[in-house]
mmCIF file of C-alpha atoms and ligand atoms in Angstrom:
data_model
loop_
_atom_site.group_PDB
_atom_site.id
_atom_site.type_symbol
_atom_site.label_atom_id
_atom_site.label_comp_id
_atom_site.label_asym_id
_atom_site.label_seq_id
_atom_site.Cartn_x
_atom_site.Cartn_y
_atom_site.Cartn_z
ATOM 1 C CA UNK F 1 110.133 84.757 71.009
ATOM 2 C CA UNK F 2 106.884 84.939 73.443
ATOM 3 C CA UNK F 3 106.102 87.948 71.508
ATOM 4 C CA UNK F 4 106.858 86.081 68.382
ATOM 5 C CA UNK F 5 104.349 83.020 69.042
ATOM 6 C CA UNK F 6 101.986 85.318 70.397
ATOM 7 C CA UNK F 7 101.736 87.439 67.376
ATOM 8 C CA UNK F 8 101.324 84.388 65.091
ATOM 9 C CA UNK F 9 98.278 83.434 67.305
ATOM 10 C CA UNK F 10 97.200 87.005 67.050
ATOM 11 C CA UNK F 11 97.084 86.955 63.368
ATOM 12 C CA UNK F 12 95.241 83.456 63.078
ATOM 13 C CA UNK F 13 92.730 84.959 65.464
ATOM 14 C CA UNK F 14 92.878 88.058 63.407
ATOM 15 C CA UNK F 15 93.084 89.874 67.002
ATOM 16 C CA UNK F 16 94.976 92.777 65.537
ATOM 17 C CA UNK F 17 93.025 96.239 65.319
ATOM 18 C CA UNK F 18 93.285 99.083 62.687
ATOM 19 C CA UNK F 19 93.167 102.655 63.859
ATOM 20 C CA UNK F 20 92.753 105.550 61.843
ATOM 21 C CA UNK F 21 94.077 109.154 62.005
ATOM 22 C CA UNK F 22 92.472 112.121 60.111
ATOM 23 C CA UNK F 23 94.381 113.967 57.254
ATOM 24 C CA UNK F 24 93.388 117.653 57.171
ATOM 25 C CA UNK F 25 93.541 120.124 54.142
ATOM 26 C CA UNK F 26 95.175 123.066 55.653
ATOM 27 C CA UNK F 27 93.360 125.784 53.823
ATOM 28 C CA UNK F 28 89.849 124.578 54.708
ATOM 29 C CA UNK F 29 90.377 122.341 57.789
ATOM 30 C CA UNK F 30 88.244 119.794 56.030
ATOM 31 C CA UNK F 31 89.226 115.977 56.840
ATOM 32 C CA UNK F 32 90.243 114.351 53.533
ATOM 33 C CA UNK F 33 91.570 111.053 54.095
ATOM 34 C CA UNK F 34 92.721 108.918 56.973
ATOM 35 C CA UNK F 35 96.140 106.877 57.390
ATOM 36 C CA UNK F 36 95.290 103.177 58.704
ATOM 37 C CA UNK F 37 97.850 102.348 61.657
ATOM 38 C CA UNK F 38 97.897 98.773 63.013
ATOM 39 C CA UNK F 39 97.383 98.282 66.949
ATOM 40 C CA UNK F 40 97.724 94.910 68.924
ATOM 41 C CA UNK F 41 95.655 94.544 72.174
ATOM 42 C CA UNK F 42 97.651 91.775 73.756
ATOM 43 C CA UNK F 43 95.704 89.754 76.475
ATOM 44 C CA UNK F 44 98.413 90.420 79.056
ATOM 45 C CA UNK F 45 100.842 93.380 77.612
ATOM 46 C CA UNK F 46 98.096 95.716 76.752
ATOM 47 C CA UNK F 47 98.309 97.700 73.795
ATOM 48 C CA UNK F 48 101.815 96.730 72.305
ATOM 49 C CA UNK F 49 102.995 99.289 69.617
ATOM 50 C CA UNK F 50 103.946 98.588 66.117
ATOM 51 C CA UNK F 51 107.555 99.708 66.671
ATOM 52 C CA UNK F 52 107.757 96.600 68.848
ATOM 53 C CA UNK F 53 106.106 94.088 66.552
ATOM 54 C CA UNK F 54 106.454 95.020 62.771
ATOM 55 C CA UNK F 55 110.261 94.331 63.195
ATOM 56 C CA UNK F 56 109.338 91.051 64.318
ATOM 57 C CA UNK F 57 106.452 90.333 61.841
ATOM 58 C CA UNK F 58 109.375 91.464 58.876
ATOM 59 C CA UNK F 59 111.865 89.021 60.582
ATOM 60 C CA UNK F 60 109.784 86.271 60.420
ATOM 61 C CA UNK F 61 107.704 86.630 57.241
ATOM 62 C CA UNK F 62 104.531 87.569 59.221
ATOM 63 C CA UNK F 63 104.501 90.889 57.824
ATOM 64 C CA UNK F 64 102.926 89.453 54.597
ATOM 65 C CA UNK F 65 99.659 88.110 56.561
ATOM 66 C CA UNK F 66 99.530 91.097 58.678
ATOM 67 C CA UNK F 67 99.687 93.621 55.927
ATOM 68 C CA UNK F 68 97.208 91.584 54.241
ATOM 69 C CA UNK F 69 94.854 91.992 57.200
ATOM 70 C CA UNK F 70 95.458 95.377 57.535
ATOM 71 C CA UNK F 71 95.089 96.234 53.555
ATOM 72 C CA UNK F 72 91.831 93.840 53.792
ATOM 73 C CA UNK F 73 90.286 95.918 57.186
ATOM 74 C CA UNK F 74 91.276 99.211 55.696
ATOM 75 C CA UNK F 75 89.705 98.947 52.341
ATOM 76 C CA UNK F 76 86.645 97.521 53.894
ATOM 77 C CA UNK F 77 86.257 100.356 56.272
ATOM 78 C CA UNK F 78 86.838 103.056 53.526
ATOM 79 C CA UNK F 79 84.077 101.424 51.590
ATOM 80 C CA UNK F 80 81.603 101.664 54.440
ATOM 81 C CA UNK F 81 82.365 105.029 55.239
ATOM 82 C CA UNK F 82 82.236 105.574 51.107
ATOM 83 C CA UNK F 83 78.760 104.152 51.417
ATOM 84 C CA UNK F 84 77.764 106.066 54.659
ATOM 85 C CA UNK F 85 78.809 109.161 53.222
ATOM 86 C CA UNK F 86 79.262 109.167 49.463
ATOM 87 C CA UNK F 87 79.992 113.002 49.079
ATOM 88 C CA UNK F 88 83.243 112.610 51.732
ATOM 89 C CA UNK F 89 85.396 110.418 49.425
ATOM 90 C CA UNK F 90 88.145 109.781 51.863
ATOM 91 C CA UNK F 91 91.360 108.735 50.895
ATOM 92 C CA UNK F 92 92.742 105.789 52.963
ATOM 93 C CA UNK F 93 96.473 105.462 53.353
ATOM 94 C CA UNK F 94 98.051 102.300 54.434
ATOM 95 C CA UNK F 95 101.818 101.597 55.361
ATOM 96 C CA UNK F 96 103.495 99.211 53.603
ATOM 97 C CA UNK F 97 106.919 97.334 54.593
ATOM 98 C CA UNK F 98 109.786 96.964 52.135
ATOM 99 C CA UNK F 99 109.575 93.060 52.474
ATOM 100 C CA UNK F 100 105.861 93.119 51.349
ATOM 101 C CA UNK F 101 107.002 95.147 48.294
ATOM 102 C CA UNK F 102 109.544 92.823 47.314
ATOM 103 C CA UNK F 103 107.055 89.706 46.957
ATOM 104 C CA UNK F 104 106.083 89.004 43.502
ATOM 105 C CA UNK F 105 102.342 88.664 44.214
ATOM 106 C CA UNK F 106 101.933 92.008 46.039
ATOM 107 C CA UNK F 107 100.515 93.739 43.125
ATOM 108 C CA UNK F 108 97.792 90.714 42.760
ATOM 109 C CA UNK F 109 97.028 91.129 46.328
ATOM 110 C CA UNK F 110 96.364 94.850 46.292
ATOM 111 C CA UNK F 111 94.253 94.317 43.369
ATOM 112 C CA UNK F 112 92.006 91.468 44.802
ATOM 113 C CA UNK F 113 91.469 93.419 47.882
ATOM 114 C CA UNK F 114 90.188 96.246 46.162
ATOM 115 C CA UNK F 115 88.033 93.945 43.990
ATOM 116 C CA UNK F 116 86.837 92.183 47.094
ATOM 117 C CA UNK F 117 86.104 95.290 49.082
ATOM 118 C CA UNK F 118 84.936 97.770 46.102
ATOM 119 C CA UNK F 119 86.778 100.522 47.429
ATOM 120 C CA UNK F 120 88.386 102.425 44.572
ATOM 121 C CA UNK F 121 92.141 102.075 43.914
ATOM 122 C CA UNK F 122 92.120 106.083 43.191
ATOM 123 C CA UNK F 123 91.418 106.439 46.917
ATOM 124 C CA UNK F 124 93.979 104.295 48.185
ATOM 125 C CA UNK F 125 97.383 105.475 49.268
ATOM 126 C CA UNK F 126 100.212 102.957 50.009
ATOM 127 C CA UNK F 127 102.965 104.686 52.200
ATOM 128 C CA UNK F 128 106.779 103.431 52.147
ATOM 129 C CA UNK F 129 109.929 104.852 52.928
ATOM 130 C CA UNK F 130 112.596 106.570 50.875
ATOM 131 C CA UNK F 131 114.879 103.409 51.517
ATOM 132 C CA UNK F 132 112.354 101.496 49.135
ATOM 133 C CA UNK F 133 113.110 103.280 46.310
ATOM 134 C CA UNK F 134 116.813 102.893 46.811
ATOM 135 C CA UNK F 135 117.066 98.971 47.397
ATOM 136 C CA UNK F 136 116.228 97.217 44.345
ATOM 137 C CA UNK F 137 115.154 100.174 42.379
ATOM 138 C CA UNK F 138 114.428 98.260 39.299
ATOM 139 C CA UNK F 139 111.902 95.637 40.635
ATOM 140 C CA UNK F 140 110.435 98.300 43.055
ATOM 141 C CA UNK F 141 109.936 100.231 39.941
ATOM 142 C CA UNK F 142 107.963 97.690 38.306
ATOM 143 C CA UNK F 143 105.978 97.319 41.381
ATOM 144 C CA UNK F 144 104.923 100.973 41.550
ATOM 145 C CA UNK F 145 104.196 101.456 37.845
ATOM 146 C CA UNK F 146 101.623 98.213 38.129
ATOM 147 C CA UNK F 147 100.184 100.029 41.224
ATOM 148 C CA UNK F 148 100.281 103.544 39.444
ATOM 149 C CA UNK F 149 98.439 101.463 36.106
ATOM 150 C CA UNK F 150 95.780 100.414 38.868
ATOM 151 C CA UNK F 151 94.752 103.827 39.991
ATOM 152 C CA UNK F 152 96.753 103.286 43.365
ATOM 153 C CA UNK F 153 98.742 106.470 44.852
ATOM 154 C CA UNK F 154 102.169 106.444 46.367
ATOM 155 C CA UNK F 155 103.145 108.378 49.615
ATOM 156 C CA UNK F 156 106.637 108.604 50.619
ATOM 157 C CA UNK F 157 106.599 108.434 54.227
ATOM 158 C CA UNK F 158 108.910 110.012 56.923
ATOM 159 C CA UNK F 159 110.353 112.288 53.970
ATOM 160 C CA UNK F 160 113.364 113.720 54.686
ATOM 161 C CA UNK F 161 114.937 111.481 57.026
ATOM 162 C CA UNK F 162 116.041 108.664 54.710
ATOM 163 C CA UNK F 163 118.399 108.543 51.869
ATOM 164 C CA UNK F 164 116.796 111.431 49.807
ATOM 165 C CA UNK F 165 117.840 111.635 46.168
ATOM 166 C CA UNK F 166 116.042 113.909 43.280
ATOM 167 C CA UNK F 167 116.474 111.399 40.742
ATOM 168 C CA UNK F 168 114.678 108.731 41.910
ATOM 169 C CA UNK F 169 112.148 110.992 42.831
ATOM 170 C CA UNK F 170 111.686 112.195 39.688
ATOM 171 C CA UNK F 171 111.571 108.594 38.159
ATOM 172 C CA UNK F 172 109.537 106.697 40.198
ATOM 173 C CA UNK F 173 105.491 107.211 40.169
ATOM 174 C CA UNK F 174 105.452 109.059 43.457
ATOM 175 C CA UNK F 175 102.430 111.162 44.325
ATOM 176 C CA UNK F 176 102.717 112.384 47.998
ATOM 177 C CA UNK F 177 105.341 113.538 50.214
ATOM 178 C CA UNK F 178 105.083 113.168 54.049
ATOM 179 C CA UNK F 179 107.225 115.634 55.519
ATOM 180 C CA UNK F 180 108.282 113.755 58.862
ATOM 181 C CA UNK F 181 107.538 115.094 62.145
ATOM 182 C CA UNK F 182 110.922 115.752 63.120
ATOM 183 C CA UNK F 183 111.015 118.762 60.869
ATOM 184 C CA UNK F 184 107.467 120.030 61.872
ATOM 185 C CA UNK F 185 108.687 119.800 65.465
ATOM 186 C CA UNK F 186 111.546 122.270 64.994
ATOM 187 C CA UNK F 187 108.996 124.767 63.047
ATOM 188 C CA UNK F 188 108.226 128.262 64.015
ATOM 189 C CA UNK F 189 111.707 128.478 65.910
ATOM 190 C CA UNK F 190 114.789 129.681 63.673
ATOM 191 C CA UNK F 191 114.413 130.427 60.384
ATOM 192 C CA UNK F 192 116.643 128.079 59.094
ATOM 193 C CA UNK F 193 114.220 125.469 60.268
ATOM 194 C CA UNK F 194 111.244 126.733 58.466
ATOM 195 C CA UNK F 195 113.721 127.112 55.352
ATOM 196 C CA UNK F 196 114.006 122.837 55.915
ATOM 197 C CA UNK F 197 110.446 122.470 55.406
ATOM 198 C CA UNK F 198 109.874 125.077 52.671
ATOM 199 C CA UNK F 199 112.579 123.597 50.610
ATOM 200 C CA UNK F 200 110.715 120.231 51.023
ATOM 201 C CA UNK F 201 107.301 121.762 50.099
ATOM 202 C CA UNK F 202 108.882 123.617 47.152
ATOM 203 C CA UNK F 203 110.325 120.317 45.869
ATOM 204 C CA UNK F 204 106.679 119.033 45.915
ATOM 205 C CA UNK F 205 105.489 121.840 44.008
ATOM 206 C CA UNK F 206 108.201 121.425 41.388
ATOM 207 C CA UNK F 207 107.617 117.605 41.083
ATOM 208 C CA UNK F 208 103.919 118.491 41.193
ATOM 209 C CA UNK F 209 103.442 116.292 44.206
ATOM 210 C CA UNK F 210 101.046 116.826 47.071
ATOM 211 C CA UNK F 211 102.771 117.519 50.698
ATOM 212 C CA UNK F 212 101.429 116.202 53.742
ATOM 213 C CA UNK F 213 103.108 117.696 57.212
ATOM 214 C CA UNK F 214 103.153 114.860 60.033
ATOM 215 C CA UNK F 215 103.177 115.345 63.632
ATOM 216 C CA UNK F 216 101.130 118.555 64.047
ATOM 217 C CA UNK F 217 100.673 118.953 67.814
ATOM 218 C CA UNK F 218 100.476 122.994 68.035
ATOM 219 C CA UNK F 219 98.143 125.809 66.851
ATOM 220 C CA UNK F 220 101.173 127.906 65.721
ATOM 221 C CA UNK F 221 102.405 125.050 63.614
ATOM 222 C CA UNK F 222 99.362 125.220 61.223
ATOM 223 C CA UNK F 223 99.874 129.095 60.473
ATOM 224 C CA UNK F 224 103.372 128.674 59.858
ATOM 225 C CA UNK F 225 102.815 125.443 57.143
ATOM 226 C CA UNK F 226 100.172 127.243 55.461
ATOM 227 C CA UNK F 227 102.387 130.295 55.041
ATOM 228 C CA UNK F 228 104.900 127.715 53.803
ATOM 229 C CA UNK F 229 102.613 126.376 51.222
ATOM 230 C CA UNK F 230 102.049 122.935 52.658
ATOM 231 C CA UNK F 231 98.935 121.220 51.587
ATOM 232 C CA UNK F 232 98.002 118.794 54.388
ATOM 233 C CA UNK F 233 98.264 117.838 57.552
ATOM 234 C CA UNK F 234 97.999 115.012 60.365
ATOM 235 C CA UNK F 235 99.072 115.027 64.177
ATOM 236 C CA UNK F 236 97.497 115.013 67.402
ATOM 237 C CA UNK F 237 96.229 118.502 67.465
ATOM 238 C CA UNK F 238 93.832 117.441 64.502
ATOM 239 C CA UNK F 239 93.009 114.025 66.209
ATOM 240 C CA UNK F 240 95.179 110.780 67.286
ATOM 241 C CA UNK F 241 94.831 107.404 65.927
ATOM 242 C CA UNK F 242 91.581 106.166 67.067
ATOM 243 C CA UNK F 243 89.259 103.112 66.246
ATOM 244 C CA UNK F 244 86.984 103.415 62.998
ATOM 245 C CA UNK F 245 83.613 103.860 65.052
ATOM 246 C CA UNK F 246 85.407 106.988 66.939
ATOM 247 C CA UNK F 247 85.497 109.038 63.425
ATOM 248 C CA UNK F 248 81.966 108.256 62.156
ATOM 249 C CA UNK F 249 80.429 111.482 63.664
ATOM 250 C CA UNK F 250 83.081 113.215 61.603
ATOM 251 C CA UNK F 251 82.379 111.295 58.396
ATOM 252 C CA UNK F 252 78.400 110.904 58.559
ATOM 253 C CA UNK F 253 77.515 113.818 61.242
ATOM 254 C CA UNK F 254 73.760 112.800 60.828
ATOM 255 C CA UNK F 255 74.100 109.448 61.758
HETATM 256 O O1 G V 301 101.543 104.451 64.768
HETATM 257 P P1 G V 301 102.485 104.429 65.585
HETATM 258 O O2 G V 301 101.223 104.270 65.606
HETATM 259 O O3 G V 301 102.883 104.044 66.934
HETATM 260 O O4 G V 301 103.295 103.617 64.224
HETATM 261 C C1 G V 301 104.398 103.342 64.442
HETATM 262 C C2 G V 301 105.118 102.719 63.412
HETATM 263 O O5 G V 301 104.613 101.742 62.541
HETATM 264 C C3 G V 301 105.196 103.739 62.091
HETATM 265 O O6 G V 301 106.292 103.779 61.662
HETATM 266 C C4 G V 301 103.990 102.935 61.366
HETATM 267 O O7 G V 301 104.346 103.787 59.644
HETATM 268 C C5 G V 301 104.121 101.555 61.210
HETATM 269 N N1 G V 301 102.938 101.046 60.955
HETATM 270 C C6 G V 301 101.795 101.229 61.391
HETATM 271 N N2 G V 301 100.906 100.394 61.028
HETATM 272 C C7 G V 301 101.543 99.883 60.234
HETATM 273 C C8 G V 301 101.206 98.766 59.169
HETATM 274 O O8 G V 301 99.921 98.235 59.267
HETATM 275 N N3 G V 301 102.105 98.247 58.429
HETATM 276 C C9 G V 301 103.660 98.432 58.467
HETATM 277 N N4 G V 301 104.086 97.936 57.593
HETATM 278 N N5 G V 301 103.810 99.581 59.673
HETATM 279 C C10 G V 301 102.715 99.893 60.293
HETATM 280 O O1 G V 302 105.971 106.306 60.416
HETATM 281 P P1 G V 302 104.724 106.589 60.377
HETATM 282 O O2 G V 302 104.771 108.337 59.460
HETATM 283 O O3 G V 302 103.840 106.132 59.303
HETATM 284 O O4 G V 302 104.239 106.590 61.770
HETATM 285 C C1 G V 302 103.387 107.426 62.336
HETATM 286 C C2 G V 302 103.448 107.488 63.670
HETATM 287 O O5 G V 302 103.331 108.898 64.235
HETATM 288 C C3 G V 302 102.481 106.668 64.641
HETATM 289 O O6 G V 302 103.145 106.103 65.421
HETATM 290 C C4 G V 302 101.484 107.779 64.677
HETATM 291 O O7 G V 302 100.547 107.158 66.165
HETATM 292 C C5 G V 302 102.697 108.891 65.277
HETATM 293 N N1 G V 302 101.915 110.164 65.524
HETATM 294 C C6 G V 302 100.825 110.607 64.577
HETATM 295 N N2 G V 302 100.563 112.041 65.011
HETATM 296 C C7 G V 302 101.794 112.354 65.703
HETATM 297 C C8 G V 302 101.792 113.173 66.514
HETATM 298 O O8 G V 302 101.109 114.686 66.283
HETATM 299 N N3 G V 302 103.074 113.787 67.394
HETATM 300 C C9 G V 302 103.416 112.243 67.538
HETATM 301 N N4 G V 302 104.512 112.375 68.527
HETATM 302 N N5 G V 302 103.293 110.860 66.945
HETATM 303 C C10 G V 302 102.597 111.409 66.157
HETATM 304 O O1 G V 303 92.080 113.206 72.936
HETATM 305 P P1 G V 303 92.355 114.348 74.438
HETATM 306 O O2 G V 303 90.999 114.595 75.055
HETATM 307 O O3 G V 303 93.065 113.107 75.534
HETATM 308 O O4 G V 303 93.100 115.186 73.785
HETATM 309 C C1 G V 303 93.926 116.245 74.590
HETATM 310 C C2 G V 303 94.608 116.966 73.457
HETATM 311 O O5 G V 303 95.880 116.375 73.626
HETATM 312 C C3 G V 303 94.202 117.244 72.278
HETATM 313 O O6 G V 303 94.512 118.676 71.736
HETATM 314 C C4 G V 303 94.995 116.050 71.616
HETATM 315 O O7 G V 303 94.936 116.896 70.036
HETATM 316 C C5 G V 303 96.160 116.113 72.349
HETATM 317 N N1 G V 303 96.617 114.824 72.135
HETATM 318 C C6 G V 303 95.923 113.529 72.023
HETATM 319 N N2 G V 303 96.432 112.365 72.039
HETATM 320 C C7 G V 303 97.748 112.818 72.381
HETATM 321 C C8 G V 303 98.645 112.202 72.565
HETATM 322 O O8 G V 303 99.247 110.906 72.560
HETATM 323 N N3 G V 303 100.022 112.732 72.783
HETATM 324 C C9 G V 303 100.109 114.324 72.516
HETATM 325 N N4 G V 303 101.279 114.964 72.833
HETATM 326 N N5 G V 303 98.931 114.994 72.352
HETATM 327 C C10 G V 303 97.886 114.556 72.168
HETATM 328 MN MN1 MN V 304 102.759 106.478 57.708
HETATM 329 NA NA1 NA V 305 105.561 109.322 58.768
#
């Protein structure tokens, strides 16, 4: 309850921060995007992890305000980077809870944030988990098609850990599969584990989806992923989530 009222106050005072983790093209090593990850610098508890407060926000309905603040911040930041370095054309990926997608006005909210920030819809990626597609499939399909029509791209987060079905992947306007880090962790071990990642990458090729491997911590995982045909990656090896200013030197090196 203490955390809940603290979170309510943090939202009113706009105390949440957004950190950004680079997304890298495996072939070239170029940074092509970032994932926005919310952070809560709590006055007494220090940095509170999202795993702790996102569920509270979902249960109390605060997730809508939280999500709006993160989306606003991330699109404004994306636009700032675009102006500092027009040639970089970074994508910005924002995590979205099932609860947010279920709200009727979610699409309007995304449209408004894009208009207000000037950030191009084509460079916004919304990340959601597989479970979102399964529950309330008809309403979700409408929502995703409306987002798609605006130009926004859809990524399935933690892919491989949820309720996977080929038919919904085919049916929903998904653009990107993010391969869960539990699969990447076990890479370069036995052939069976490599084959698991390989089949997700192959599925991506078949459905014409981009694949992003998550949780790369070791250099030897990069070679394995390249060999398996995975296009992109994220992980502490390339960069952990950091405040926007800590990425500026990578985005506009001359500044
Ligand atoms: O960043 P880690 O940084 O600890 O994130 C933990 C979990 O919180 C992940 O599952 C991530 O997707 C989720 N998360 C991080 N930021 C956000 C956010 O802005 N909105 C939602 N809904 N989830 C987020
Ligand atoms: O669920 P989602 O994929 O959005 O959450 C991303 C989570 O993974 C965040 O908590 C982020 O901080 C964390 N993360 C990012 N890169 C790595 C990594 O290389 N190793 C580990 N263990 N976690 C990572
Ligand atoms: O950022 P720093 O200089 O502390 O990073 C040292 C090394 O550890 C780098 O290779 C970096 O990619 C990696 N790294 C950074 N943060 C984390 C983390 O939270 N967990 C793990 N396992 N590795 C990290
Ligand atoms: Mn994510
Ligand atoms: Na993930």
